[in-house]
Coordinates of N, CA and C in Angstrom, one line a residue:
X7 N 2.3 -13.4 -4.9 CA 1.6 -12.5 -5.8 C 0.3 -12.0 -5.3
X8 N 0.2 -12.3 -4.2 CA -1.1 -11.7 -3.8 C -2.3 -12.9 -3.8
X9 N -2.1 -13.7 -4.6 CA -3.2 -14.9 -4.7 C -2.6 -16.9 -4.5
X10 N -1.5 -16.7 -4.8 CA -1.0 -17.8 -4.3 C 0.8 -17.4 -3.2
X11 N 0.7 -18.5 -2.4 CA 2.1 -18.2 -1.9 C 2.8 -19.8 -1.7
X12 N 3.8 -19.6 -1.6 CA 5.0 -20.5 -2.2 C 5.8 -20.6 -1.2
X13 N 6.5 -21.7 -0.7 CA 7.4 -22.0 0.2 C 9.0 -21.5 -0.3
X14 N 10.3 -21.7 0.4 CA 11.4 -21.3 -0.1 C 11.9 -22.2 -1.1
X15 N 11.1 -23.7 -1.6 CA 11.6 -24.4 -2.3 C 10.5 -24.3 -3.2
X16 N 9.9 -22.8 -3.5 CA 8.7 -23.3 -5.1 C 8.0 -23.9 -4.9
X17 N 7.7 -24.2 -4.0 CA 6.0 -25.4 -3.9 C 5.1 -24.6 -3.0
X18 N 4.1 -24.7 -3.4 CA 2.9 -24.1 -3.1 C 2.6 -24.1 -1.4
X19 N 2.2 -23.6 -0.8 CA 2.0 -23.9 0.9 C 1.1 -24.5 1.0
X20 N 0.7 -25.2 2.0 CA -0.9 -25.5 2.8 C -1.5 -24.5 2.9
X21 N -2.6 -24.6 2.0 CA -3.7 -23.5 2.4 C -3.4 -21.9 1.8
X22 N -2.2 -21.9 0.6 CA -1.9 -20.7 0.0 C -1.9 -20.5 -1.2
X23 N -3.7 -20.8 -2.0 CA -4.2 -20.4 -2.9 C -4.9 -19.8 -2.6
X24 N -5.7 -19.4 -3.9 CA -7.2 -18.3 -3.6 C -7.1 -17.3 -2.7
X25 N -5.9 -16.9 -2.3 CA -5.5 -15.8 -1.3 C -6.3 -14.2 -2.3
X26 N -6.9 -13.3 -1.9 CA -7.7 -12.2 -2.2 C -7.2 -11.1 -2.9
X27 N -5.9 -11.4 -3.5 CA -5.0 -10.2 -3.7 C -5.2 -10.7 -5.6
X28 N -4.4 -9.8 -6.4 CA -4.4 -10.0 -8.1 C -3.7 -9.7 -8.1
X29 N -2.6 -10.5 -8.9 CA -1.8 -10.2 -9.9 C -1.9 -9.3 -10.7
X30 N -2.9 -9.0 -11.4 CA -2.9 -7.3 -11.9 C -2.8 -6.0 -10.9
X31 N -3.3 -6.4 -9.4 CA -3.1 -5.0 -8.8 C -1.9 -4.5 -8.9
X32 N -2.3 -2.9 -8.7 CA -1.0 -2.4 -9.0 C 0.1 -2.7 -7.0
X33 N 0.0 -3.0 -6.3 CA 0.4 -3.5 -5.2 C -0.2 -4.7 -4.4
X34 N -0.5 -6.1 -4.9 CA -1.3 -7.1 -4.4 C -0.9 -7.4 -2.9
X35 N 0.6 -7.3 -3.0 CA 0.8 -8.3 -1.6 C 1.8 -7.9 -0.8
X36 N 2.0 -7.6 0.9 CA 2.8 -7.1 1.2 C 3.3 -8.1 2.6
X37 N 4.6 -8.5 2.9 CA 4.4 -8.9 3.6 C 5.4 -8.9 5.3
X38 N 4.9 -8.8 6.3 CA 5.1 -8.3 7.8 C 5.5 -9.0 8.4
X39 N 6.7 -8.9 9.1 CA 7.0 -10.1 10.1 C 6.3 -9.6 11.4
X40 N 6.1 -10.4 12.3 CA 5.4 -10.1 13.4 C 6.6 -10.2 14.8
X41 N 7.2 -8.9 15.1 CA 7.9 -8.3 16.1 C 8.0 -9.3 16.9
X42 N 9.6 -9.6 17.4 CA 10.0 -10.8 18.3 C 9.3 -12.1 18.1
X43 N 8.9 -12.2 17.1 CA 8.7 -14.1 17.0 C 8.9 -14.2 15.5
X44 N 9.8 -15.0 15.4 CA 10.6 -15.8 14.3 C 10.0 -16.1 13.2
X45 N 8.4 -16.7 13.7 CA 7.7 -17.7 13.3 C 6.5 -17.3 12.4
X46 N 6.2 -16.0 13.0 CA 4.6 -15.7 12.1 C 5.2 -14.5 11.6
X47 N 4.5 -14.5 10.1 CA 4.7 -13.5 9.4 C 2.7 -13.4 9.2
X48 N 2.9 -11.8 8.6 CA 1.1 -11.5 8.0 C 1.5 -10.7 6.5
X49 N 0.4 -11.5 6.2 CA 0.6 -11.4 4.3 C -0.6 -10.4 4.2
X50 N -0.7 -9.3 4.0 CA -1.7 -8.3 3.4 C -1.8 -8.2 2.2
X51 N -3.4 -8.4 1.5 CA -3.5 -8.4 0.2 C -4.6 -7.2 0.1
X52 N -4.2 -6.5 -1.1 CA -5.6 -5.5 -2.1 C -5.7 -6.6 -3.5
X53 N -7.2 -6.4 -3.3 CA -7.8 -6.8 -4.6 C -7.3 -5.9 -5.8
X54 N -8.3 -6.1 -6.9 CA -8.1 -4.9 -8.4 C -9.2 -4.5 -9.1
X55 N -9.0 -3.6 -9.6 CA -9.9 -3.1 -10.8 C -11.1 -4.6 -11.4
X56 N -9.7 -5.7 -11.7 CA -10.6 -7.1 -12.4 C -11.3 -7.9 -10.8
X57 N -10.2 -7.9 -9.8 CA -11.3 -8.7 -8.8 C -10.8 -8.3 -7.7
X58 N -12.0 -7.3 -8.0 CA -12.1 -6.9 -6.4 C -12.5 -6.8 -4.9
X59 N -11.5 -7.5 -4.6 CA -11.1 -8.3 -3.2 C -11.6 -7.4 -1.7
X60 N -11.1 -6.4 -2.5 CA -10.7 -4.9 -0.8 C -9.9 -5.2 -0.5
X61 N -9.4 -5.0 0.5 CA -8.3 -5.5 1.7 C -8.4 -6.1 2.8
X62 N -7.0 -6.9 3.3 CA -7.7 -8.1 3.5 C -6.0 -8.9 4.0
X63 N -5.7 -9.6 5.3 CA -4.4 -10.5 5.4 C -4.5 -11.6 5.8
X64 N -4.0 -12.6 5.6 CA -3.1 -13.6 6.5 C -2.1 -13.6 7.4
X65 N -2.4 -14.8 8.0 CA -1.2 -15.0 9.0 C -0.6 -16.4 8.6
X66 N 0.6 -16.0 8.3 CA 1.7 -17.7 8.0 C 2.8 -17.8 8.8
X67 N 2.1 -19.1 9.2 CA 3.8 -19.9 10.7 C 4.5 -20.5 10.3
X68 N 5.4 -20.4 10.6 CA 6.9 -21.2 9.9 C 7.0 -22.4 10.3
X69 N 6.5 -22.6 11.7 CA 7.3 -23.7 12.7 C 6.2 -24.5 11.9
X70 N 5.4 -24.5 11.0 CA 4.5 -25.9 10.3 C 4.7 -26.6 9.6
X71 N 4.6 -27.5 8.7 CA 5.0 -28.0 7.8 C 6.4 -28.3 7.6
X72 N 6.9 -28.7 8.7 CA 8.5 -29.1 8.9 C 9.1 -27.4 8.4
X73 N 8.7 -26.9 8.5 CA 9.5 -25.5 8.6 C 9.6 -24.6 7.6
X74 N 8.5 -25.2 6.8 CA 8.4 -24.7 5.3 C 7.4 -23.5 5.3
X75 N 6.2 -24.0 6.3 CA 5.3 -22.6 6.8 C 4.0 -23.2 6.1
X76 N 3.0 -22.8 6.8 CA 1.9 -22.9 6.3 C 0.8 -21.9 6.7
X77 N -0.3 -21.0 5.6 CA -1.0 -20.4 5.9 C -2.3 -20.8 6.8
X78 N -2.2 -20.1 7.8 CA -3.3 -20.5 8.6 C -4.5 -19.7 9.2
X79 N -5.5 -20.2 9.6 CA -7.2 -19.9 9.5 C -7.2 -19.2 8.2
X80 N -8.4 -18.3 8.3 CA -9.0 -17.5 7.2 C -8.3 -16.5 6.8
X81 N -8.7 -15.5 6.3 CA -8.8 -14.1 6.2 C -9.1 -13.2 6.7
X82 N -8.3 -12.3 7.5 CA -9.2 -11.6 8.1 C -9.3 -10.1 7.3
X83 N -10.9 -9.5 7.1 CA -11.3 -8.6 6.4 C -10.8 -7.1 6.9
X84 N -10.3 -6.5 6.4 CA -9.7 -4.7 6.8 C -11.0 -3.9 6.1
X85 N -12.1 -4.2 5.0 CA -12.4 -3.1 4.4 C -13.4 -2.2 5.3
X86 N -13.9 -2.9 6.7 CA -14.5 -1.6 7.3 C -15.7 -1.7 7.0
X87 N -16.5 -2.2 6.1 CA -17.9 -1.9 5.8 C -17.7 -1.2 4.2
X88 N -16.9 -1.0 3.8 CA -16.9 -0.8 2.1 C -16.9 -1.3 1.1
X89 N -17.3 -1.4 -0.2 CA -17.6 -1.7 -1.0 C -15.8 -2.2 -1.7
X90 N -15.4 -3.5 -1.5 CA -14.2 -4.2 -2.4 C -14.0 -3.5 -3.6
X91 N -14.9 -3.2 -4.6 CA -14.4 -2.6 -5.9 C -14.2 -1.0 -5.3
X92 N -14.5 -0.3 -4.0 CA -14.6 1.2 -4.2 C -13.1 0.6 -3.6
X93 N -12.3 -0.2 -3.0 CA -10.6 -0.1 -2.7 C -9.9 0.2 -3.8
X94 N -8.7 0.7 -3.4 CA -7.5 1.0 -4.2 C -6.9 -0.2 -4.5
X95 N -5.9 0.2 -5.2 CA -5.1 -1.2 -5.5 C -3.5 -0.7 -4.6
X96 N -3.9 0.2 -3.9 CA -2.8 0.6 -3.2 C -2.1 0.4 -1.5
X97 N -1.1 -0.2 -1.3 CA -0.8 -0.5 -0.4 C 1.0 -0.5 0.1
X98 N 1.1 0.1 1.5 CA 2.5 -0.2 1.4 C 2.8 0.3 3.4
X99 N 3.9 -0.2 3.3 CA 4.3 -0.4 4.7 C 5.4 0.8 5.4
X100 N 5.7 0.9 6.9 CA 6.8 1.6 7.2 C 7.1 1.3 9.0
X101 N 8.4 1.1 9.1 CA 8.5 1.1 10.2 C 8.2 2.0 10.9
X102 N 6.9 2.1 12.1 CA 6.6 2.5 13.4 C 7.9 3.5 13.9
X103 N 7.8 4.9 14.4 CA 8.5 5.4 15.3 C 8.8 4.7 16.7
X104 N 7.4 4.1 17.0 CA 7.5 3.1 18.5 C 8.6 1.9 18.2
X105 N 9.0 1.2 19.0 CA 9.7 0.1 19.0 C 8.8 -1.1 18.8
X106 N 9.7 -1.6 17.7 CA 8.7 -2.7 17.3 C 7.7 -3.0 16.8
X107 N 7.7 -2.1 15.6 CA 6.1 -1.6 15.4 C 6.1 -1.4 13.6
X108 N 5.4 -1.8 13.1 CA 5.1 -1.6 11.3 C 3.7 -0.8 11.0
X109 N 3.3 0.2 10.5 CA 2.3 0.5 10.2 C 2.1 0.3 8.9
X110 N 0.9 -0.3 8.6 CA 0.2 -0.5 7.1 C -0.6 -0.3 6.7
X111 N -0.5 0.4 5.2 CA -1.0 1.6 5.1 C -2.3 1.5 3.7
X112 N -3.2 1.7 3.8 CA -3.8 1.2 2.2 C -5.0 2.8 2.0
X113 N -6.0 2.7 0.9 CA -6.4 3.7 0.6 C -7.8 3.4 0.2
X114 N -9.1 4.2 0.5 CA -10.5 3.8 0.0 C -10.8 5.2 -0.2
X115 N -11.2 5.7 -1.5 CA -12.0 7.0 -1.8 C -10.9 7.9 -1.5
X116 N -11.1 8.8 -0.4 CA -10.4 9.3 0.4 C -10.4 9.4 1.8
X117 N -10.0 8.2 1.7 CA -9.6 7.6 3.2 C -8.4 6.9 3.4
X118 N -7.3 7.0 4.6 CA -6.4 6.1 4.4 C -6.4 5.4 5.4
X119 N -6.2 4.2 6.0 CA -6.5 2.9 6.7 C -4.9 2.5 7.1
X120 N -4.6 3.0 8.2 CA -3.4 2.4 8.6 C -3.1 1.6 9.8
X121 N -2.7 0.4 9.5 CA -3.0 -1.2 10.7 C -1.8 -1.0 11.6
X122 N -1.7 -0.8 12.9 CA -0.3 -1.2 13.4 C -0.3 -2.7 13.7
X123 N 1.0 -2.8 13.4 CA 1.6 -4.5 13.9 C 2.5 -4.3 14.6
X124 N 2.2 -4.6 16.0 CA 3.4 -4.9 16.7 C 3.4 -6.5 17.6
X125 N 3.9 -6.4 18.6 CA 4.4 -7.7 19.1 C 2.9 -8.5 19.4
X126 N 1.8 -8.2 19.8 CA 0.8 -8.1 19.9 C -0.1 -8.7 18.5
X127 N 0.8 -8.7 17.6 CA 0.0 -8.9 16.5 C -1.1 -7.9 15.2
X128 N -1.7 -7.8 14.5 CA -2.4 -6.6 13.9 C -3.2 -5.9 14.6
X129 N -3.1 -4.6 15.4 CA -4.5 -4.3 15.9 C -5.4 -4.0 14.7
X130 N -6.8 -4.7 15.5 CA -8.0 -4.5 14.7 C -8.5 -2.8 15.2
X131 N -8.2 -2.1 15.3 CA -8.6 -0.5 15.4 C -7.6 0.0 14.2
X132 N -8.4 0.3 13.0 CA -7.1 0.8 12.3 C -7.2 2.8 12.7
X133 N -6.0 3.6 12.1 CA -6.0 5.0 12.2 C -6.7 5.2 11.0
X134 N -7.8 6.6 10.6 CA -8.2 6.7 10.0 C -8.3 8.0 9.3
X135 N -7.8 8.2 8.0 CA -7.1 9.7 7.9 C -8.0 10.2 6.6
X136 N -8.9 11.5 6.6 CA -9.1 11.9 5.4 C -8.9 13.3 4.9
X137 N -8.7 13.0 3.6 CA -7.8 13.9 2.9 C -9.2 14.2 1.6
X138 N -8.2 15.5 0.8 CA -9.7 16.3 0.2 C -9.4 15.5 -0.8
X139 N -8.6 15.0 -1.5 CA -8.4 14.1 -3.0 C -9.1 13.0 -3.3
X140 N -10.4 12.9 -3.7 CA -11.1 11.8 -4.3 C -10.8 10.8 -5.4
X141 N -9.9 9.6 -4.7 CA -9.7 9.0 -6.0 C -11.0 8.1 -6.6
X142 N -10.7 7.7 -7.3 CA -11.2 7.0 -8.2 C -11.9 5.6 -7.6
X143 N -12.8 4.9 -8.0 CA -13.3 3.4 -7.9 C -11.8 2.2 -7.9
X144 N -11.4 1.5 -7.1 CA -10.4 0.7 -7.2 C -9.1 1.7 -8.0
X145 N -8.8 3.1 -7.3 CA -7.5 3.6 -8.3 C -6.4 2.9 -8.0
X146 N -5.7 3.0 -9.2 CA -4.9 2.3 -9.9 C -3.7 3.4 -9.1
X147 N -1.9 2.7 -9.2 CA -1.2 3.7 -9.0 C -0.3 3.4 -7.8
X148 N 0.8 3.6 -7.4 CA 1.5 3.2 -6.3 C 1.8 4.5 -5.0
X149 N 1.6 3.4 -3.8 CA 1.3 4.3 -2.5 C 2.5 4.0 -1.6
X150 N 3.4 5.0 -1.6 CA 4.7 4.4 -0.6 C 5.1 5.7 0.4
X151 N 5.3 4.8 1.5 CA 6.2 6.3 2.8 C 7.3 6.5 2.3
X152 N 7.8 7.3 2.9 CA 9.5 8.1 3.0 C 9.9 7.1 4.2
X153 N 11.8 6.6 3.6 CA 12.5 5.6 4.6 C 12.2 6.4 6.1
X154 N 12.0 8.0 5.8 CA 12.3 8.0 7.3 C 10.9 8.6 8.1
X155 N 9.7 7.9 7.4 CA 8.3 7.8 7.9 C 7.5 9.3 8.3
X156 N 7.8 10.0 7.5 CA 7.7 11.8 7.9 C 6.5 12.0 6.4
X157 N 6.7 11.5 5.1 CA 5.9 11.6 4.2 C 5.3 10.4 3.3
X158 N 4.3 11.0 2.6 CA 3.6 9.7 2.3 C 3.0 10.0 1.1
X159 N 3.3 9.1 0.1 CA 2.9 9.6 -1.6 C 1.7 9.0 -2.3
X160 N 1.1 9.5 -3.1 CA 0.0 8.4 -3.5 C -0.1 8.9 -5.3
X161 N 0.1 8.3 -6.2 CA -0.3 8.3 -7.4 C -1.3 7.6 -7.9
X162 N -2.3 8.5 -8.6 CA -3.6 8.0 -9.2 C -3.7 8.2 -10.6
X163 N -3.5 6.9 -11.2 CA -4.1 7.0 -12.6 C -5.1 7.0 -12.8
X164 N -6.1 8.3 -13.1 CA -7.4 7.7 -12.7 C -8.1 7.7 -14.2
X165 N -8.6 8.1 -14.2 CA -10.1 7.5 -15.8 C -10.6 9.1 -16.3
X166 N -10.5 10.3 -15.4 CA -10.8 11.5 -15.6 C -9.7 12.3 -15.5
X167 N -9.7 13.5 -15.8 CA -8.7 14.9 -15.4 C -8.9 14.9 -14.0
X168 N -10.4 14.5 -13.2 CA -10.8 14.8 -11.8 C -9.7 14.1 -11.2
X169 N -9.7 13.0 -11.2 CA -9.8 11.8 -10.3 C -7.6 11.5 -11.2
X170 N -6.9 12.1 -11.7 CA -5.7 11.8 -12.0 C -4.8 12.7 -11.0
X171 N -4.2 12.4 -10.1 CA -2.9 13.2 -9.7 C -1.9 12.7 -8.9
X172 N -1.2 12.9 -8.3 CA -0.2 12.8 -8.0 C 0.1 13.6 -5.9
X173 N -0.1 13.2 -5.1 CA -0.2 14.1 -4.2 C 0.8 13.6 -3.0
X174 N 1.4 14.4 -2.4 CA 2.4 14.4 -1.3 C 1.7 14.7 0.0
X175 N 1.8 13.7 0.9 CA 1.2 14.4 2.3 C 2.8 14.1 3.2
X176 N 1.8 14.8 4.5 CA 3.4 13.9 5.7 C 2.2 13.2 6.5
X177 N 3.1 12.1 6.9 CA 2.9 11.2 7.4 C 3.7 11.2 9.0
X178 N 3.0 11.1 10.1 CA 3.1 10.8 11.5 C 3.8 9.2 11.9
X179 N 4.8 8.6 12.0 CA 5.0 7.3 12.1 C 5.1 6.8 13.5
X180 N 4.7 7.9 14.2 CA 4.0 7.6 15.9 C 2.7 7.1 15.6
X181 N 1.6 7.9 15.1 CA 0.5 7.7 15.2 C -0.3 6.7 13.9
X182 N 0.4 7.3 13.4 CA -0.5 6.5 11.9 C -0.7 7.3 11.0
X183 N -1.2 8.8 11.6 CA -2.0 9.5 10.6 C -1.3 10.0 8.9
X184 N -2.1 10.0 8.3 CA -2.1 11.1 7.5 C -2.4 11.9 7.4
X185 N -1.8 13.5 7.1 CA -2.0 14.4 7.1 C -2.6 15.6 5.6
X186 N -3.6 16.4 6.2 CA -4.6 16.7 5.1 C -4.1 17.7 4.9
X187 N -2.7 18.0 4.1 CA -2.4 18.4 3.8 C -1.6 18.4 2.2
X188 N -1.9 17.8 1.5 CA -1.9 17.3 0.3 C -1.2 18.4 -1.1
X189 N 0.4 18.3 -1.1 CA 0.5 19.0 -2.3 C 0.6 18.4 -3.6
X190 N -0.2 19.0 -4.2 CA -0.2 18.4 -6.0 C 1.0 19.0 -6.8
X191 N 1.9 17.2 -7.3 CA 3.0 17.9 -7.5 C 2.4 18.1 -9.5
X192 N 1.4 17.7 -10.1 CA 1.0 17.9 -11.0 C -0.3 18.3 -11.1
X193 N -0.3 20.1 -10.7 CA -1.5 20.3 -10.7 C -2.8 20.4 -11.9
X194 N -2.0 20.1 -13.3 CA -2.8 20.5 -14.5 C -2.1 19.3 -14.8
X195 N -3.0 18.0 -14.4 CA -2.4 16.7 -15.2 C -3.1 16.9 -16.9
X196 N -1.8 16.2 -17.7 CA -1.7 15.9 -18.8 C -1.3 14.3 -19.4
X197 N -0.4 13.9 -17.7 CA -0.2 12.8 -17.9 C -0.9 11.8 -16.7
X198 N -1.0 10.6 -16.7 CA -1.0 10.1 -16.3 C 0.1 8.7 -15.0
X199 N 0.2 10.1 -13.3 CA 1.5 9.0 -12.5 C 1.1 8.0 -12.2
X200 N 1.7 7.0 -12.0 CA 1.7 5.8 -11.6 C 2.6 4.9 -10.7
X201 N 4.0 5.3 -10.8 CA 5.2 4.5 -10.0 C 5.9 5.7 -9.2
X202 N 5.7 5.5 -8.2 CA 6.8 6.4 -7.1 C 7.1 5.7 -6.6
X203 N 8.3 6.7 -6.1 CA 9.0 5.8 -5.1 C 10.5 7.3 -4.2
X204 N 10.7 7.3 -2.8 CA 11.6 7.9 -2.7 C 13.1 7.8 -2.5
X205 N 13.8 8.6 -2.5 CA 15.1 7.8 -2.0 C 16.0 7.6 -0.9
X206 N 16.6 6.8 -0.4 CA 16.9 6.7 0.5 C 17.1 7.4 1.5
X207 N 17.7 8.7 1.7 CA 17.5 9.8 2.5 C 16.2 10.6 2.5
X208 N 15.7 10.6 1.8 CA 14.3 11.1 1.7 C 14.3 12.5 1.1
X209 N 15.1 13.0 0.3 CA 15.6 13.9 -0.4 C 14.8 14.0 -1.7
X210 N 14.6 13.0 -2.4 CA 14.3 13.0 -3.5 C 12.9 12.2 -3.6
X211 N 12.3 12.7 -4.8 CA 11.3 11.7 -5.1 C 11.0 11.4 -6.5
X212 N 10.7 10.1 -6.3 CA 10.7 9.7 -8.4 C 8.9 9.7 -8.7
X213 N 8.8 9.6 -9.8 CA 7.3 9.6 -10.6 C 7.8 9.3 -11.6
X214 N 6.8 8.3 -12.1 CA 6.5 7.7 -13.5 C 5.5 7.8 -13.8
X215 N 5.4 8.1 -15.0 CA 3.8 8.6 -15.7 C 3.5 8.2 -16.8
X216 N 2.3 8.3 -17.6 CA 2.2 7.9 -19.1 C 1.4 8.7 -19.8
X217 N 1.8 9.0 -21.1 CA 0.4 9.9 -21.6 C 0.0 9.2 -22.3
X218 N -1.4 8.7 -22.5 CA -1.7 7.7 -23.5 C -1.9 7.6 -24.9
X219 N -2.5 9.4 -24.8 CA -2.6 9.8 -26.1 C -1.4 9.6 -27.7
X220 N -0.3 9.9 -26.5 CA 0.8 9.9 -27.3 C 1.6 8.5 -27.0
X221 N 1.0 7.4 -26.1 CA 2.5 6.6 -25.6 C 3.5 6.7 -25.1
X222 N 3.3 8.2 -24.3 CA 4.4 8.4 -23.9 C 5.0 8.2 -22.1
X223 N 6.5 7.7 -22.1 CA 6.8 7.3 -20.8 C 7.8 8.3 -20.3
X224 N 7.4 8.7 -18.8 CA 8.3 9.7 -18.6 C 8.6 9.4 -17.0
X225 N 10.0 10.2 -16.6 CA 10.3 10.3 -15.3 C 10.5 11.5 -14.7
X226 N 9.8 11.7 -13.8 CA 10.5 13.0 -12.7 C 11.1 12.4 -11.4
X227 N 11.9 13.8 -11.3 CA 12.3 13.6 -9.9 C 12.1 15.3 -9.5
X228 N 12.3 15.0 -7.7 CA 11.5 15.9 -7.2 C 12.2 16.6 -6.1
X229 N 12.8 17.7 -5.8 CA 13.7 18.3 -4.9 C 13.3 18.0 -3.6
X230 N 12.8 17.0 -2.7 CA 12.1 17.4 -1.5 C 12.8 18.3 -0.6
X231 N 13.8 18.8 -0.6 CA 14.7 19.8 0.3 C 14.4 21.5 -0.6
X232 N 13.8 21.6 -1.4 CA 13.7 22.8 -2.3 C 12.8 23.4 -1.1

């Protein structure tokens, strides 16, 4: 959950509490196997709105603890020199065009921060992409690629009319980038997105939203071939 991690038998690991991530974020924890070795996985956490962490991973080895895995050294810090509460609570992953390769993906202001992992391990150079959409202090809201790494979604529930929307970019899955190109699929929010997600072909796209005023819960879906 972003703050503790658990072996395959429900018990707690060595050394995998207090991990930097919240259960309230809207995406705490994500997690990366590391290209041709069995053994190390990297657990990437965002903080939240209530504790704000920034971003931020571990590395956990399997071959420890009789095979159960245990998290090991520290943490190492992604926020760059920013302020933990100005992070998103948004984070999400996609397989690399290169071989062997995961790019991950998180968001600060309007900035997007994408880590490659390949066999090599995390590079510490992340790509660095900015776009005109100002979200919000720690926005809330879910950030996911298309299966076939070409676009890249980001929903903001934010606190204003400014800082609330919904925006489509494409996404490079050679390089990392994102592209500032940004269409608003709700240009006159009323409501408030939150959950996207696309579909398997990459044809379609879902949004969930809320209006608060009224309670209300709604779904779109979205032609991407229109």
């Amino acid at each position: 959950d972003g703050s503790t991690v658990w072996d395959r038998y429900d018990d707690i690991m060595p050394n995998g509490t207090g991990l930097l991530g919240d259960e309230s974020s809207t995406q705490s924890a994500i997690i990366i196997p590391k290209p041709l070795d069995p053994n190390i996985y990297y657990l990437f956490t965002v903080g939240s709105t209530i504790t704000p962490n920034g971003y931020n991973y571990y590395t956990i080895d399997l071959s420890l603890n009789g095979g159960l895995g245990d998290v090991v050294g520290s943490n190492v810090n992604l926020t760059d020199g920013h302020v933990g509460s100005q992070w998103s609570e948004k984070m999400t992953a996609v397989q690399g065009g290169e071989c062997n390769t995961t790019w991950v993906i998180s968001l600060v202001r309007d900035l997007y921060y994408s880590y490659k992992v390949d066999e090599n391990g995390v590079d510490p150079v992340p790509v660095i992409s900015q776009v005109d959409f100002l979200a919000d202090y720690g926005s809330r809201g879910y950030l996911k690629v298309s299966p076939d790494g070409t676009k890249i979604v980001a929903a903001h529930q934010g606190n204003t009319s400014e800082t609330i929307g919904c925006f489509l970019y494409s996404f490079d899955h050679i390089t990392g980038q994102v592209l500032n190109d940004g269409l608003s699929l709700f240009p006159n929010p009323v409501e408030s997105p939150y959950g996207v997600e696309f579909s398997s072909q990459t044809n379609k796209l879902y949004v969930s939203t809320i209006q608060t005023e009224t309670n209300t819960y709604r779904l779109y879906q979205f032609n991407l071939k229109s």
